[in-house]
């Protein structure tokens, strides 16, 4: 309620104004204009205002007492409260009448109240003692504690995500606006993407068709090579058209997909050729096609495209290891025969001149290649001498030009000396080197060439190791290197 003197809002139970300090009961008595009769009553149980003629309280259900009963002096002080009275002035009414008597539906006005005698009535019209006040404080404290606990639990549930707070209308509108903006952006992005896809499809229509044709061709064994060529052409078209459009990225996925198909086709091609009889020619062809694929990847890289070459490298290494081991085994099988063809040996090994690292002089494939070359050159010279297409000195010159490629095979050094003797040419330097080689092998390995083993049956490439043909017939890796060093300073006829 408000102070009747200064209009400051004060607690309804206060006796003095907290601002001006006036005696509230006295000031209210001065300003009150009590009517002869008041038609508003208060419930004797809860103090709620009652309408005239009400038989029961609308708040607590208490029956309204009938008129005619007399009340004590304590009952003559009456408080009427609005059930929602808290802060608003018009929601709170306090009627203080000293000596008024409740006569049913009518309150009879009495003399002005004395401040010390003003006491709010309890539910039964009696003064509240200190025990009742204490109980009220306890109840208020318990209620406050429960509210604090409930608030803490609610906060924890919100923090934990168990409880979802309701969103306000403004937030909902903002969310809807944001979602609407996002949807519009997605629609615009989708429309732009569709437009780009359409333009790209038109740009690459011809190359796409060429790639599709190539992919169909590589599924047929007889058409693999044609399919590979079409795929390669499609890749170059993709790159050129993207460059012309000024955007290399638009061709990246197509080129990557095309190269993967190219490697698949190459693997199939390798398997088809590997199924044929072993030969250096087949090996060289497969390795050449693999090299073409590596070159294609380098070309795409130079144009700004990255293609996956991992499967290509893996296939290349596996093929090289497997195929060369098969060739070495087949060549070594010649030693189990009483006679074998020099042509057969060369057909197997020709084409392997690029299959090994030239710096690795003891590569088992290189040693067999050099040995087969020695026998093949010997056969060619014999044929040419027999039909008169070459002279003895010409034969010696041919041997001298290939002696390093034949890894200084002692058999071909001896053949060179024979041809020079027939031609009447001096070859003292080469003869002395040959005698040194024979002596060194005899000293280190206990084998005399030409005596213990005929020179035409000497397996010069034998390394007595993993790919050994014989445990005596041949030259150790150390002696081969000694021979190379000895012959490197010897001059042959030219």
Tab-separated table of C-alpha atoms in Angstrom:
chain	number	residue	atom	x	y	z
A	1	UNK	CA	0.000	0.000	0.000
A	2	UNK	CA	0.973	3.656	-0.130
A	3	UNK	CA	1.575	5.997	2.764
A	4	UNK	CA	-1.537	8.268	3.037
A	5	UNK	CA	0.764	11.182	3.774
A	6	UNK	CA	3.689	10.967	1.275
A	7	UNK	CA	2.341	8.238	-1.109
A	8	UNK	CA	5.482	6.092	-0.719
A	9	UNK	CA	4.893	2.379	-1.343
A	10	UNK	CA	5.285	0.498	1.929
A	11	UNK	CA	4.623	-2.961	3.309
A	12	UNK	CA	1.008	-3.480	4.325
A	13	UNK	CA	2.089	-4.732	7.770
A	14	UNK	CA	4.223	-1.643	8.540
A	15	UNK	CA	3.211	0.672	11.413
A	16	UNK	CA	5.297	3.640	10.346
A	17	UNK	CA	6.199	4.996	6.905
A	18	UNK	CA	9.772	4.124	5.898
A	19	UNK	CA	10.177	7.516	4.208
A	20	UNK	CA	8.332	10.196	6.218
A	21	UNK	CA	8.036	8.219	9.507
A	22	UNK	CA	4.381	9.064	10.089
A	23	UNK	CA	2.089	6.892	12.212
A	24	UNK	CA	0.174	5.004	9.540
A	25	UNK	CA	-2.826	4.219	11.747
A	26	UNK	CA	-3.229	7.857	12.766
A	27	UNK	CA	-2.840	9.171	9.214
A	28	UNK	CA	-5.301	6.623	7.861
A	29	UNK	CA	-7.800	7.460	10.556
A	30	UNK	CA	-7.539	11.121	9.578
A	31	UNK	CA	-8.073	10.527	5.881
A	32	UNK	CA	-10.574	7.642	6.083
A	33	UNK	CA	-14.146	8.451	5.294
A	34	UNK	CA	-15.942	5.410	6.537
A	35	UNK	CA	-19.325	4.870	4.993
A	36	UNK	CA	-22.277	4.050	7.133
A	37	UNK	CA	-22.183	0.586	5.785
A	38	UNK	CA	-19.637	-1.384	3.844
A	39	UNK	CA	-20.894	-4.044	1.579
A	40	UNK	CA	-17.496	-5.823	1.321
A	41	UNK	CA	-16.666	-8.567	3.807
A	42	UNK	CA	-13.520	-10.606	4.449
A	43	UNK	CA	-13.258	-14.364	4.808
A	44	UNK	CA	-12.624	-15.259	8.453
A	45	UNK	CA	-10.384	-18.151	7.362
A	46	UNK	CA	-8.092	-16.690	4.681
A	47	UNK	CA	-8.953	-12.974	4.669
A	48	UNK	CA	-9.989	-12.941	0.990
A	49	UNK	CA	-12.583	-10.339	-0.059
A	50	UNK	CA	-16.138	-11.648	-0.255
A	51	UNK	CA	-18.927	-10.452	-2.485
A	52	UNK	CA	-22.200	-9.444	-0.826
A	53	UNK	CA	-24.435	-12.456	-0.340
A	54	UNK	CA	-21.599	-14.980	-0.760
A	55	UNK	CA	-22.120	-18.199	1.187
A	56	UNK	CA	-18.646	-19.652	0.594
A	57	UNK	CA	-15.183	-18.142	0.104
A	58	UNK	CA	-14.092	-18.399	-3.569
A	59	UNK	CA	-10.496	-18.855	-2.500
A	60	UNK	CA	-10.438	-21.362	0.370
A	61	UNK	CA	-14.067	-22.634	0.327
A	62	UNK	CA	-14.769	-21.579	3.937
A	63	UNK	CA	-18.483	-21.131	4.717
A	64	UNK	CA	-19.438	-17.519	5.407
A	65	UNK	CA	-20.641	-16.988	9.020
A	66	UNK	CA	-24.243	-15.939	9.417
A	67	UNK	CA	-25.114	-12.501	10.767
A	68	UNK	CA	-26.132	-11.792	14.311
A	69	UNK	CA	-23.178	-13.169	16.181
A	70	UNK	CA	-21.229	-10.818	18.428
A	71	UNK	CA	-17.440	-10.521	18.218
A	72	UNK	CA	-14.752	-9.758	20.695
A	73	UNK	CA	-12.681	-6.619	20.756
A	74	UNK	CA	-9.876	-8.428	18.847
A	75	UNK	CA	-12.307	-9.345	16.079
A	76	UNK	CA	-13.213	-5.735	15.675
A	77	UNK	CA	-9.944	-5.001	13.920
A	78	UNK	CA	-10.379	-6.229	10.351
A	79	UNK	CA	-8.024	-6.512	7.359
A	80	UNK	CA	-9.265	-7.081	3.867
A	81	UNK	CA	-6.701	-8.210	1.264
A	82	UNK	CA	-6.922	-8.676	-2.456
A	83	UNK	CA	-5.719	-12.226	-3.191
A	84	UNK	CA	-3.119	-10.930	-5.687
A	85	UNK	CA	-1.929	-8.019	-3.514
A	86	UNK	CA	1.848	-7.542	-3.894
A	87	UNK	CA	3.039	-4.303	-5.455
A	88	UNK	CA	0.059	-2.530	-6.982
A	89	UNK	CA	-1.754	0.090	-4.923
A	90	UNK	CA	-5.182	-0.690	-6.367
A	91	UNK	CA	-4.703	-4.407	-5.694
A	92	UNK	CA	-4.297	-3.911	-1.950
A	93	UNK	CA	-6.951	-2.613	0.470
A	94	UNK	CA	-6.557	-2.237	4.189
A	95	UNK	CA	-9.554	-1.263	6.283
A	96	UNK	CA	-8.740	-0.501	9.859
A	97	UNK	CA	-11.848	0.147	11.957
A	98	UNK	CA	-11.547	0.152	15.680
A	99	UNK	CA	-14.640	-1.184	17.389
A	100	UNK	CA	-16.499	-2.189	14.207
A	101	UNK	CA	-18.805	-5.147	14.692
A	102	UNK	CA	-19.418	-7.699	11.898
A	103	UNK	CA	-23.152	-8.229	11.695
A	104	UNK	CA	-23.358	-10.656	8.827
A	105	UNK	CA	-23.111	-8.784	5.562
A	106	UNK	CA	-22.740	-5.392	7.216
A	107	UNK	CA	-19.909	-3.809	9.116
A	108	UNK	CA	-20.875	-1.206	11.711
A	109	UNK	CA	-18.430	1.660	12.065
A	110	UNK	CA	-16.914	2.300	15.504
A	111	UNK	CA	-14.546	4.839	16.978
A	112	UNK	CA	-11.075	5.522	15.562
A	113	UNK	CA	-8.456	2.879	16.361
A	114	UNK	CA	-5.570	3.230	18.730
A	115	UNK	CA	-2.195	2.316	17.148
A	116	UNK	CA	-1.016	0.007	19.903
A	117	UNK	CA	-4.171	-2.057	19.661
A	118	UNK	CA	-3.944	-2.663	15.848
A	119	UNK	CA	-3.141	-6.323	15.325
A	120	UNK	CA	-3.836	-8.290	12.085
A	121	UNK	CA	-6.306	-11.086	12.796
A	122	UNK	CA	-5.342	-14.739	12.339
A	123	UNK	CA	-7.559	-17.273	10.625
A	124	UNK	CA	-9.705	-17.521	13.734
A	125	UNK	CA	-9.771	-13.828	14.628
A	126	UNK	CA	-7.080	-14.117	17.339
A	127	UNK	CA	-3.741	-12.305	17.712
A	128	UNK	CA	-0.720	-14.053	16.124
A	129	UNK	CA	1.853	-14.957	18.675
A	130	UNK	CA	5.658	-15.259	18.122
A	131	UNK	CA	5.353	-19.015	17.464
A	132	UNK	CA	3.121	-18.425	14.455
A	133	UNK	CA	5.554	-15.860	13.065
A	134	UNK	CA	8.438	-18.279	13.521
A	135	UNK	CA	6.555	-20.983	11.685
A	136	UNK	CA	5.894	-18.574	8.832
A	137	UNK	CA	9.591	-17.756	8.557
A	138	UNK	CA	10.483	-21.443	8.536
A	139	UNK	CA	7.952	-22.161	5.809
A	140	UNK	CA	9.251	-19.219	3.765
A	141	UNK	CA	12.822	-20.447	4.188
A	142	UNK	CA	11.888	-23.978	3.078
A	143	UNK	CA	10.048	-22.641	0.031
A	144	UNK	CA	13.042	-20.451	-0.857
A	145	UNK	CA	15.415	-23.399	-0.482
A	146	UNK	CA	13.225	-25.562	-2.744
A	147	UNK	CA	13.175	-22.794	-5.339
A	148	UNK	CA	16.971	-22.521	-5.231
A	149	UNK	CA	17.371	-26.306	-5.613
A	150	UNK	CA	14.844	-26.416	-8.457
A	151	UNK	CA	16.623	-23.553	-10.223
A	152	UNK	CA	19.968	-25.334	-9.890
A	153	UNK	CA	18.545	-28.570	-11.295
A	154	UNK	CA	16.958	-26.704	-14.187
A	155	UNK	CA	20.222	-24.910	-14.987
A	156	UNK	CA	22.098	-28.196	-14.939
A	157	UNK	CA	19.556	-29.811	-17.273
A	158	UNK	CA	19.816	-26.888	-19.679
A	159	UNK	CA	23.626	-27.046	-19.578
A	160	UNK	CA	23.567	-30.815	-20.064
A	161	UNK	CA	21.198	-30.529	-23.014
A	162	UNK	CA	18.417	-32.492	-21.298
A	163	UNK	CA	16.135	-29.455	-21.099
A	164	UNK	CA	15.544	-27.205	-24.098
A	165	UNK	CA	14.600	-23.629	-23.326
A	166	UNK	CA	11.763	-22.205	-25.409
A	167	UNK	CA	12.815	-19.795	-28.083
A	168	UNK	CA	11.354	-16.322	-28.236
A	169	UNK	CA	9.333	-15.081	-31.089
A	170	UNK	CA	12.074	-12.711	-32.135
A	171	UNK	CA	14.631	-15.507	-32.186
A	172	UNK	CA	12.276	-17.692	-34.174
A	173	UNK	CA	11.857	-14.938	-36.691
A	174	UNK	CA	15.611	-14.476	-36.884
A	175	UNK	CA	16.139	-18.243	-37.268
A	176	UNK	CA	13.499	-18.375	-39.968
A	177	UNK	CA	15.110	-15.438	-41.723
A	178	UNK	CA	18.560	-17.072	-41.471
A	179	UNK	CA	17.193	-20.408	-42.679
A	180	UNK	CA	15.420	-18.646	-45.492
A	181	UNK	CA	18.644	-16.862	-46.449
A	182	UNK	CA	20.569	-20.139	-46.310
A	183	UNK	CA	17.942	-21.877	-48.426
A	184	UNK	CA	18.093	-19.088	-50.964
A	185	UNK	CA	21.908	-19.268	-51.000
A	186	UNK	CA	21.785	-23.043	-51.475
A	187	UNK	CA	19.283	-22.662	-54.283
A	188	UNK	CA	21.449	-20.017	-55.942
A	189	UNK	CA	24.568	-22.210	-55.472
A	190	UNK	CA	22.742	-25.224	-56.881
A	191	UNK	CA	21.541	-23.203	-59.835
A	192	UNK	CA	25.059	-21.929	-60.470
A	193	UNK	CA	26.495	-25.457	-60.165
A	194	UNK	CA	23.887	-26.795	-62.582
A	195	UNK	CA	24.737	-24.016	-65.016
A	196	UNK	CA	28.477	-24.770	-64.731
A	197	UNK	CA	27.847	-28.504	-65.169
A	198	UNK	CA	25.754	-27.809	-68.260
A	199	UNK	CA	28.421	-25.564	-69.764
A	200	UNK	CA	31.174	-28.054	-68.928
A	201	UNK	CA	29.213	-30.937	-70.459
A	202	UNK	CA	28.805	-28.949	-73.653
A	203	UNK	CA	32.481	-27.982	-73.671
A	204	UNK	CA	33.720	-31.560	-73.223
A	205	UNK	CA	31.003	-33.327	-75.231
A	206	UNK	CA	33.366	-34.555	-77.958
A	207	UNK	CA	36.134	-35.599	-75.552
A	208	UNK	CA	33.612	-37.342	-73.284
A	209	UNK	CA	32.362	-39.357	-76.241
A	210	UNK	CA	35.921	-40.285	-77.216
A	211	UNK	CA	36.672	-41.383	-73.641
A	212	UNK	CA	33.511	-43.485	-73.484
A	213	UNK	CA	34.463	-45.161	-76.751
A	214	UNK	CA	37.947	-45.907	-75.440
A	215	UNK	CA	36.565	-47.423	-72.226
A	216	UNK	CA	34.353	-49.760	-74.256
A	217	UNK	CA	37.242	-50.799	-76.492
A	218	UNK	CA	39.576	-51.799	-73.686
A	219	UNK	CA	37.076	-54.424	-72.556
A	220	UNK	CA	37.845	-56.375	-75.760
A	221	UNK	CA	41.297	-57.968	-76.006
A	222	UNK	CA	41.711	-57.235	-79.701
A	223	UNK	CA	40.764	-53.568	-79.205
A	224	UNK	CA	42.881	-52.732	-76.148
A	225	UNK	CA	45.529	-50.789	-78.064
A	226	UNK	CA	42.917	-48.743	-79.965
A	227	UNK	CA	41.087	-48.049	-76.704
A	228	UNK	CA	44.290	-46.855	-75.053
A	229	UNK	CA	44.948	-44.487	-77.937
A	230	UNK	CA	41.427	-43.018	-77.742
A	231	UNK	CA	41.724	-42.526	-73.986
A	232	UNK	CA	45.049	-40.768	-74.447
A	233	UNK	CA	43.553	-38.484	-77.099
A	234	UNK	CA	40.586	-37.696	-74.836
A	235	UNK	CA	42.931	-36.674	-72.009
A	236	UNK	CA	44.779	-34.252	-74.267
A	237	UNK	CA	41.483	-32.789	-75.497
A	238	UNK	CA	40.282	-32.277	-71.930
A	239	UNK	CA	43.466	-30.407	-71.049
A	240	UNK	CA	43.463	-28.266	-74.212
A	241	UNK	CA	39.783	-27.287	-73.932
A	242	UNK	CA	40.110	-26.436	-70.233
A	243	UNK	CA	43.122	-24.270	-71.005
A	244	UNK	CA	41.173	-22.491	-73.746
A	245	UNK	CA	38.322	-21.890	-71.264
A	246	UNK	CA	40.789	-20.426	-68.779
A	247	UNK	CA	39.932	-22.872	-65.998
A	248	UNK	CA	42.106	-25.960	-65.679
A	249	UNK	CA	40.134	-27.260	-62.687
A	250	UNK	CA	37.071	-28.112	-64.767
A	251	UNK	CA	38.981	-30.936	-66.469
A	252	UNK	CA	40.759	-32.332	-63.398
A	253	UNK	CA	38.236	-35.069	-62.551
A	254	UNK	CA	37.870	-36.178	-66.158
A	255	UNK	CA	41.628	-36.445	-66.683
A	256	UNK	CA	42.115	-38.373	-63.434
A	257	UNK	CA	39.353	-40.807	-64.414
A	258	UNK	CA	40.732	-41.225	-67.927
A	259	UNK	CA	44.259	-41.956	-66.684
A	260	UNK	CA	42.947	-44.602	-64.288
A	261	UNK	CA	41.219	-46.288	-67.258
A	262	UNK	CA	44.442	-46.025	-69.243
A	263	UNK	CA	46.410	-47.849	-66.529
A	264	UNK	CA	43.700	-50.517	-66.358
A	265	UNK	CA	44.015	-51.058	-70.104
A	266	UNK	CA	47.801	-51.178	-69.888
A	267	UNK	CA	47.645	-53.832	-67.174
A	268	UNK	CA	45.368	-55.920	-69.354
A	269	UNK	CA	47.731	-55.469	-72.297
A	270	UNK	CA	50.666	-56.594	-70.140
A	271	UNK	CA	48.826	-59.739	-69.062
A	272	UNK	CA	47.963	-60.635	-72.672
A	273	UNK	CA	51.557	-60.273	-73.864
A	274	UNK	CA	53.079	-61.982	-70.832
A	275	UNK	CA	51.063	-65.091	-71.642
A	276	UNK	CA	53.118	-65.537	-74.850
A	277	UNK	CA	56.488	-67.275	-75.023
A	278	UNK	CA	59.232	-65.526	-73.066
A	279	UNK	CA	61.378	-63.207	-75.097
A	280	UNK	CA	63.311	-59.993	-74.797
A	281	UNK	CA	61.158	-58.532	-77.566
A	282	UNK	CA	57.969	-58.947	-75.536
A	283	UNK	CA	59.661	-57.602	-72.453
A	284	UNK	CA	60.896	-54.549	-74.333
A	285	UNK	CA	57.441	-53.912	-75.821
A	286	UNK	CA	55.706	-54.029	-72.460
A	287	UNK	CA	58.315	-51.827	-70.829
A	288	UNK	CA	58.024	-49.385	-73.725
A	289	UNK	CA	54.249	-49.102	-73.248
A	290	UNK	CA	54.720	-48.586	-69.524
A	291	UNK	CA	57.209	-45.841	-70.335
A	292	UNK	CA	54.596	-44.217	-72.591
A	293	UNK	CA	52.148	-44.178	-69.671
A	294	UNK	CA	54.767	-42.535	-67.439
A	295	UNK	CA	55.398	-39.941	-70.144
A	296	UNK	CA	51.643	-39.259	-70.374
A	297	UNK	CA	51.502	-38.669	-66.618
A	298	UNK	CA	54.440	-36.247	-66.894
A	299	UNK	CA	52.696	-34.371	-69.705
A	300	UNK	CA	49.541	-33.990	-67.622
A	301	UNK	CA	51.618	-32.830	-64.659
A	302	UNK	CA	53.257	-30.177	-66.830
A	303	UNK	CA	49.751	-28.915	-67.693
A	304	UNK	CA	48.814	-28.673	-64.022
A	305	UNK	CA	47.021	-31.989	-63.497
A	306	UNK	CA	47.836	-34.623	-60.913
A	307	UNK	CA	47.150	-38.235	-61.833
A	308	UNK	CA	47.596	-41.301	-59.655
A	309	UNK	CA	50.659	-43.221	-60.819
A	310	UNK	CA	50.948	-45.465	-57.751
A	311	UNK	CA	49.232	-48.447	-59.413
A	312	UNK	CA	51.336	-47.930	-62.544
A	313	UNK	CA	54.603	-48.020	-60.608
A	314	UNK	CA	53.499	-51.074	-58.629
A	315	UNK	CA	52.543	-52.921	-61.806
A	316	UNK	CA	55.836	-51.982	-63.471
A	317	UNK	CA	58.010	-53.222	-60.593
A	318	UNK	CA	56.067	-56.473	-60.231
A	319	UNK	CA	56.237	-57.197	-63.958
A	320	UNK	CA	59.956	-56.469	-64.221
A	321	UNK	CA	60.846	-58.724	-61.297
A	322	UNK	CA	58.603	-61.595	-62.344
A	323	UNK	CA	59.484	-61.573	-66.035
A	324	UNK	CA	63.265	-61.277	-65.647
A	325	UNK	CA	63.336	-64.129	-63.140
A	326	UNK	CA	61.461	-66.336	-65.624
A	327	UNK	CA	63.929	-65.413	-68.374
A	328	UNK	CA	66.968	-66.133	-66.195
A	329	UNK	CA	65.593	-69.541	-65.242
A	330	UNK	CA	64.892	-70.444	-68.846
A	331	UNK	CA	68.372	-69.378	-69.944
A	332	UNK	CA	69.996	-71.447	-67.207
A	333	UNK	CA	68.014	-74.474	-68.380
A	334	UNK	CA	70.241	-74.503	-71.503
A	335	UNK	CA	73.039	-75.965	-69.371
A	336	UNK	CA	71.040	-79.169	-68.921
A	337	UNK	CA	71.155	-79.848	-72.645
A	338	UNK	CA	73.882	-81.585	-74.546
A	339	UNK	CA	73.493	-79.034	-77.318
A	340	UNK	CA	71.573	-75.792	-77.597
A	341	UNK	CA	71.039	-73.194	-80.249
A	342	UNK	CA	72.856	-69.870	-80.208
A	343	UNK	CA	69.894	-68.431	-82.104
A	344	UNK	CA	67.491	-69.663	-79.442
A	345	UNK	CA	69.585	-68.066	-76.716
A	346	UNK	CA	69.729	-64.749	-78.567
A	347	UNK	CA	65.987	-64.737	-79.361
A	348	UNK	CA	65.378	-65.094	-75.644
A	349	UNK	CA	67.806	-62.367	-74.580
A	350	UNK	CA	67.606	-59.819	-77.415
A	351	UNK	CA	65.627	-56.776	-76.369
A	352	UNK	CA	66.935	-56.805	-72.800
A	353	UNK	CA	69.693	-54.257	-73.456
A	354	UNK	CA	67.581	-51.614	-71.669
A	355	UNK	CA	66.183	-53.933	-69.025
A	356	UNK	CA	68.998	-53.478	-66.558
A	357	UNK	CA	70.954	-50.679	-64.982
A	358	UNK	CA	74.137	-50.207	-66.991
A	359	UNK	CA	75.976	-49.230	-63.815
A	360	UNK	CA	75.224	-52.634	-62.254
A	361	UNK	CA	77.717	-54.754	-64.213
A	362	UNK	CA	76.875	-57.898	-62.246
A	363	UNK	CA	73.126	-57.784	-62.805
A	364	UNK	CA	72.221	-61.450	-63.566
A	365	UNK	CA	70.115	-60.441	-66.565
A	366	UNK	CA	72.930	-58.272	-67.952
A	367	UNK	CA	75.483	-61.096	-67.615
A	368	UNK	CA	73.277	-63.494	-69.585
A	369	UNK	CA	72.538	-60.862	-72.172
A	370	UNK	CA	76.293	-60.280	-72.669
A	371	UNK	CA	76.931	-64.032	-72.935
A	372	UNK	CA	74.121	-64.575	-75.468
A	373	UNK	CA	75.409	-61.568	-77.463
A	374	UNK	CA	78.886	-63.137	-77.599
A	375	UNK	CA	77.525	-66.344	-79.114
A	376	UNK	CA	75.286	-64.450	-81.530
A	377	UNK	CA	78.160	-62.258	-82.813
A	378	UNK	CA	80.310	-65.389	-83.210
A	379	UNK	CA	77.604	-67.011	-85.347
A	380	UNK	CA	77.166	-63.890	-87.507
A	381	UNK	CA	80.923	-63.664	-88.159
A	382	UNK	CA	81.132	-67.322	-89.096
A	383	UNK	CA	78.235	-66.900	-91.537
A	384	UNK	CA	79.720	-63.746	-93.067
A	385	UNK	CA	83.199	-65.303	-93.419
A	386	UNK	CA	81.679	-68.365	-95.043
A	387	UNK	CA	79.828	-66.371	-97.734
A	388	UNK	CA	82.651	-63.869	-98.141
A	389	UNK	CA	80.759	-60.796	-96.994
A	390	UNK	CA	83.431	-59.992	-94.427
A	391	UNK	CA	87.218	-60.340	-94.153
A	392	UNK	CA	89.215	-61.724	-91.248
A	393	UNK	CA	90.288	-58.242	-90.215
A	394	UNK	CA	86.723	-57.040	-90.638
A	395	UNK	CA	85.625	-59.773	-88.285
A	396	UNK	CA	88.279	-58.713	-85.760
A	397	UNK	CA	87.141	-55.063	-86.008
A	398	UNK	CA	83.523	-56.114	-85.412
A	399	UNK	CA	84.545	-58.026	-82.299
A	400	UNK	CA	86.626	-55.108	-81.001
A	401	UNK	CA	83.652	-52.749	-81.375
A	402	UNK	CA	81.405	-54.994	-79.253
A	403	UNK	CA	83.903	-56.406	-76.764
A	404	UNK	CA	82.803	-54.125	-73.906
A	405	UNK	CA	79.113	-54.940	-74.520
A	406	UNK	CA	80.081	-58.603	-74.350
A	407	UNK	CA	81.714	-57.868	-70.952
A	408	UNK	CA	85.170	-58.949	-72.239
A	409	UNK	CA	84.158	-62.573	-72.619
A	410	UNK	CA	87.469	-64.556	-72.831
A	411	UNK	CA	85.936	-66.673	-75.650
A	412	UNK	CA	85.524	-63.567	-77.851
A	413	UNK	CA	88.979	-62.230	-76.945
A	414	UNK	CA	90.452	-65.526	-78.145
A	415	UNK	CA	88.314	-65.294	-81.344
A	416	UNK	CA	89.641	-61.757	-81.971
A	417	UNK	CA	93.251	-63.015	-81.734
A	418	UNK	CA	92.468	-65.846	-84.195
A	419	UNK	CA	90.951	-63.459	-86.767
A	420	UNK	CA	93.902	-61.051	-86.487
A	421	UNK	CA	96.371	-63.911	-86.985
A	422	UNK	CA	94.461	-65.048	-90.092
A	423	UNK	CA	94.583	-61.497	-91.391
A	424	UNK	CA	98.312	-61.240	-90.640
A	425	UNK	CA	97.794	-58.359	-88.271
A	426	UNK	CA	99.740	-57.707	-85.096
A	427	UNK	CA	97.733	-58.195	-81.891
A	428	UNK	CA	100.518	-58.602	-79.342
A	429	UNK	CA	98.849	-56.283	-76.806
A	430	UNK	CA	95.556	-58.187	-76.859
A	431	UNK	CA	97.379	-61.555	-76.774
A	432	UNK	CA	99.336	-60.570	-73.672
A	433	UNK	CA	96.122	-59.430	-71.916
A	434	UNK	CA	94.432	-62.727	-72.755
A	435	UNK	CA	97.333	-64.773	-71.327
A	436	UNK	CA	97.186	-62.678	-68.127
A	437	UNK	CA	93.456	-63.471	-67.796
A	438	UNK	CA	94.001	-67.211	-68.199
A	439	UNK	CA	96.774	-67.176	-65.633
A	440	UNK	CA	94.756	-65.117	-63.133
A	441	UNK	CA	91.755	-67.467	-63.316
A	442	UNK	CA	94.069	-70.461	-62.866
A	443	UNK	CA	95.721	-68.816	-59.858
A	444	UNK	CA	92.475	-67.749	-58.132
A	445	UNK	CA	90.014	-70.451	-59.177
A	446	UNK	CA	92.273	-73.383	-60.077
A	447	UNK	CA	90.817	-73.725	-63.586
A	448	UNK	CA	92.863	-73.576	-66.829
A	449	UNK	CA	90.887	-72.274	-69.795
A	450	UNK	CA	91.415	-74.374	-72.910
A	451	UNK	CA	92.680	-77.320	-70.889
A	452	UNK	CA	90.359	-78.060	-67.945
A	453	UNK	CA	87.391	-76.470	-69.726
A	454	UNK	CA	87.116	-75.891	-73.463
A	455	UNK	CA	86.806	-72.229	-74.267
A	456	UNK	CA	83.582	-72.770	-76.254
A	457	UNK	CA	81.929	-74.329	-73.197
A	458	UNK	CA	83.088	-71.781	-70.678
A	459	UNK	CA	80.172	-70.115	-68.829
A	460	UNK	CA	81.751	-66.739	-68.347
A	461	UNK	CA	78.654	-65.203	-66.724
A	462	UNK	CA	78.563	-67.712	-63.861
A	463	UNK	CA	78.596	-65.889	-60.500
A	464	UNK	CA	78.353	-68.951	-58.227
A	465	UNK	CA	75.500	-67.338	-56.376
A	466	UNK	CA	71.719	-67.226	-56.540
A	467	UNK	CA	71.660	-67.602	-60.321
A	468	UNK	CA	74.674	-69.939	-60.554
A	469	UNK	CA	74.807	-72.440	-63.407
A	470	UNK	CA	77.828	-74.396	-62.238
A	471	UNK	CA	80.031	-74.307	-59.136
A	472	UNK	CA	83.275	-74.463	-61.196
A	473	UNK	CA	82.599	-73.456	-64.780
A	474	UNK	CA	82.592	-69.679	-64.760
A	475	UNK	CA	84.163	-66.524	-63.379
A	476	UNK	CA	83.545	-65.077	-59.949
A	477	UNK	CA	82.341	-61.473	-59.629
A	478	UNK	CA	85.767	-60.459	-58.330
A	479	UNK	CA	87.578	-61.993	-61.322
A	480	UNK	CA	85.148	-60.414	-63.792
A	481	UNK	CA	85.990	-57.014	-62.380
A	482	UNK	CA	89.712	-57.831	-62.545
A	483	UNK	CA	89.331	-58.708	-66.252
A	484	UNK	CA	87.429	-55.459	-66.980
A	485	UNK	CA	90.182	-53.436	-65.349
A	486	UNK	CA	92.892	-55.313	-67.276
A	487	UNK	CA	91.195	-54.920	-70.674
A	488	UNK	CA	90.181	-51.286	-70.275
A	489	UNK	CA	93.660	-50.131	-71.319
A	490	UNK	CA	93.966	-52.508	-74.306
A	491	UNK	CA	93.459	-51.126	-77.824
A	492	UNK	CA	91.596	-53.172	-80.441
A	493	UNK	CA	91.803	-52.819	-84.208
A	494	UNK	CA	89.435	-50.328	-85.785
